[in-house]
XYZ file of C-alpha atoms in Angstrom:
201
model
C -43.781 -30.086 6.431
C -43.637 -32.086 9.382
C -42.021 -35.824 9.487
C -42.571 -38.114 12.435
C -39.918 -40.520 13.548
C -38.549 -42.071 15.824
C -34.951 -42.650 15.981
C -33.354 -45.696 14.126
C -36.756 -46.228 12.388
C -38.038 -46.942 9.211
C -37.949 -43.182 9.541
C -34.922 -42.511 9.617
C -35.583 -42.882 5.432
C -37.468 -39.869 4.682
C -35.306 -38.198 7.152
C -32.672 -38.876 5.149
C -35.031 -38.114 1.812
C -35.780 -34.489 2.854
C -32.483 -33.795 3.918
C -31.072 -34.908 0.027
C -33.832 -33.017 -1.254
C -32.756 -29.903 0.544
C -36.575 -29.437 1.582
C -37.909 -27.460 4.685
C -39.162 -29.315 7.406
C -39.339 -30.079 11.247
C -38.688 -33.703 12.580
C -40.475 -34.414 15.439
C -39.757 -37.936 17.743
C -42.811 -39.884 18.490
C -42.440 -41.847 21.682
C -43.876 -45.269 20.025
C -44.812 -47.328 23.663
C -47.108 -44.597 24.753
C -47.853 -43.338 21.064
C -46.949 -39.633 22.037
C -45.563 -36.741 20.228
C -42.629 -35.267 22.355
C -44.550 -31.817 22.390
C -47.506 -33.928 23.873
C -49.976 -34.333 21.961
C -51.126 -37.699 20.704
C -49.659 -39.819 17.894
C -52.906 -41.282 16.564
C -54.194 -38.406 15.941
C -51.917 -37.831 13.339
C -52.044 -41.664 12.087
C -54.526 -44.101 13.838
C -52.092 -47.104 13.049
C -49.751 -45.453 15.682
C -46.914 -46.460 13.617
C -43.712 -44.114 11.657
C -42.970 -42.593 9.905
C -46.006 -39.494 8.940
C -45.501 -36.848 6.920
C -47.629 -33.756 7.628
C -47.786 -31.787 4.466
C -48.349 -27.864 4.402
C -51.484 -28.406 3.375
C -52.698 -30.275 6.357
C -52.813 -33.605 4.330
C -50.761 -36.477 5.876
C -49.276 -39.118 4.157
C -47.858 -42.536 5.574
C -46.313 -45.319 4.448
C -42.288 -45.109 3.220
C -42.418 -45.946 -0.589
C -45.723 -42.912 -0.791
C -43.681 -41.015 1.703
C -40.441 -41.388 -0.425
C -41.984 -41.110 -4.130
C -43.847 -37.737 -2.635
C -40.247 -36.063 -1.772
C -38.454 -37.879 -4.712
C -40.989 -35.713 -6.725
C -41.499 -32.392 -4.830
C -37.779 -32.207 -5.791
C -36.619 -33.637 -8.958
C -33.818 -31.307 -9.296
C -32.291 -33.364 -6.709
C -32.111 -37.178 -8.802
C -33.899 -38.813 -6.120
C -36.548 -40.847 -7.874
C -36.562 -41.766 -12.373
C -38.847 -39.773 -14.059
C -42.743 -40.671 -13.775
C -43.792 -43.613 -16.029
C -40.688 -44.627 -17.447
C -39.411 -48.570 -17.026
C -36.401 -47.215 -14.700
C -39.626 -45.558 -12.732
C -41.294 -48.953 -11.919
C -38.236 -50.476 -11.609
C -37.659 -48.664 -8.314
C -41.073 -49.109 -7.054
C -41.018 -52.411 -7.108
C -37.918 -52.352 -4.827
C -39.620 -50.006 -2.490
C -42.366 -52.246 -2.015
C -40.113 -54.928 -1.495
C -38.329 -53.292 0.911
C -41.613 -52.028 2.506
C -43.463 -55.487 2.760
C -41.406 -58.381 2.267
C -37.740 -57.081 3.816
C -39.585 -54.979 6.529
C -41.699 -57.621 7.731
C -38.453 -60.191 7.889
C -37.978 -58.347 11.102
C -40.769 -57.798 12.371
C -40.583 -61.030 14.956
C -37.105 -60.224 15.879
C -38.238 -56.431 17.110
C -41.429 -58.208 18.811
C -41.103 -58.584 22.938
C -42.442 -62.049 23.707
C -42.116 -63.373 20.328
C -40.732 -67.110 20.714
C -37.771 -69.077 20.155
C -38.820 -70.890 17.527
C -40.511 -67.557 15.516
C -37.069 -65.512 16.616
C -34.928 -68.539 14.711
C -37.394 -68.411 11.764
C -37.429 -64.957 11.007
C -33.234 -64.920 11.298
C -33.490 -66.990 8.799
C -35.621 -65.243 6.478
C -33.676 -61.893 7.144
C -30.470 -63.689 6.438
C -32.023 -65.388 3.037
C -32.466 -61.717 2.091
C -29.288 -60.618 2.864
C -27.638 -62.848 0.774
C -29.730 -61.865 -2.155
C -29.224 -58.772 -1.518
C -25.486 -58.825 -1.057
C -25.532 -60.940 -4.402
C -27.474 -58.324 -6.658
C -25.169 -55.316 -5.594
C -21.803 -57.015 -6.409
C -20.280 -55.007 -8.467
C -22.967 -52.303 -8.119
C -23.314 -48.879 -6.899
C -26.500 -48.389 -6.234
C -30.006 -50.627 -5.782
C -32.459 -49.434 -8.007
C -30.586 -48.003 -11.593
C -27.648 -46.324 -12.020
C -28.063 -43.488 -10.102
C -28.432 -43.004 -5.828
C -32.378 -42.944 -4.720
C -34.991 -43.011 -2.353
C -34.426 -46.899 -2.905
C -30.953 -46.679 -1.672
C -31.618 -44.812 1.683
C -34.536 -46.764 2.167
C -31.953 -49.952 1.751
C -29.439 -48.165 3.842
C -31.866 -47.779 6.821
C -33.119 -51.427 6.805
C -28.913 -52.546 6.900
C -28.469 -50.938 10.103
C -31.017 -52.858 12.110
C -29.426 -56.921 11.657
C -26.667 -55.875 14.024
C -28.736 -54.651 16.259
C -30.328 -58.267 16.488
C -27.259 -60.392 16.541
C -26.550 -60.822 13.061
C -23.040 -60.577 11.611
C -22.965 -58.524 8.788
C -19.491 -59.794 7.587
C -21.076 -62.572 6.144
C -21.998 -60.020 3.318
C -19.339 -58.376 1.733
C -21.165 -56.507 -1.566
C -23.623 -55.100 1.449
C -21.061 -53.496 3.721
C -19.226 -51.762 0.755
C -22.358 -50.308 -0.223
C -23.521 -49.072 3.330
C -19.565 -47.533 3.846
C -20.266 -45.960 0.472
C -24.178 -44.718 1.588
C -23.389 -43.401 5.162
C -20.420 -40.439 3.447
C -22.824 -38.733 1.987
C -23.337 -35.655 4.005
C -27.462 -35.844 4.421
C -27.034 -39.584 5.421
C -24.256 -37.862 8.430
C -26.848 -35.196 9.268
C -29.763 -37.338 9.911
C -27.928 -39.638 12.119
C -26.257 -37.114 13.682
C -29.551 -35.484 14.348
C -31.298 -38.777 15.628
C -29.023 -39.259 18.018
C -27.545 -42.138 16.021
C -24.129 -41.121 15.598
């Protein structure tokens, strides 16, 4: 398999995914302003939207999207816990937080990533992300993990998404229940490799 990133991305998820999973595969660093693969060839080729992450099965196939890209790992490898068994409550429980994650949490950003996005559309979104947070930070007190009671593709997904507020000037201190969780996230040994390997650490 072959994932497409690019570092700090949403990407940095099934990065993470693969790595739990203990599954083969190359990462390769898409250059997202010129939509190039570092090897040279060209992004949209492999996805038309230009956007990561991409996941180039064996078969040729590719899949996009984080909660299709997650489930797919989460089930290539069930020995490794990654994803409740298929059709069970615990099972739609955790794709409704993917798709939460994926639409409504994801796009909270969106503006604050944005060159040229205004003032007024900047001090909107903060907002938004912030309302998030706080929900966020209130439904894991006293909680271990975001989707169930075991560690998932819903909890690195999480984990990825945490790491970007700072990086658009807002304090995560404010959120308590959050931080705990990421401290508790980021020692697991795939979570240190991918970072390590992005360049993030």
């Amino acid at each position: 398999m072959k994932l497409f990133i690019s570092p700090g991305a949403c990407s940095l998820a099934p990065h993470i995914a693969l790595r739990e999973a203990g599954a083969t595969f190359d990462a390769v660093k898409v250059d997202l302003a010129t939509r190039k693969v570092e090897t040279g060839e060209d992004f949209l080729a492999v996805n038309p939207s230009g956007k990561v992450p991409a996941l180039t099965l064996d078969s040729g196939e590719t899949l996009t999207e984080n909660p299709a890209i997650l489930l797919y790992i989460a089930d290539q490898k069930p020995e490794a816990g990654l994803a409740p068994r298929d059709g069970t409550m615990d099972r739609y429980r955790l794709l409704s937080r993917l798709s939460f994650l994926g639409s409504e949490f994801h796009k909270a950003f969106v503006p604050l990533f944005t060159p040229g996005t205004s003032d007024e559309a900047k001090a909107a979104a903060t907002t938004a992300v912030k309302n998030h947070l706080a929900a966020l930070d209130k439904d894991l007190a006293g909680k271990e993990h975001y989707a169930g009671a075991g560690f998932s593709v819903a909890d690195i997904y999480l984990f990825v998404m945490l790491g970007w507020p700072a990086h658009v000037g807002i304090d995560m201190s404010a959120y308590p229940a959050l931080g705990a969780y990421c401290g508790r996230i980021a020692q697991r040994p795939a979570v240190g490799a991918a970072l390590q390997a992005e360049g993030l650490i």
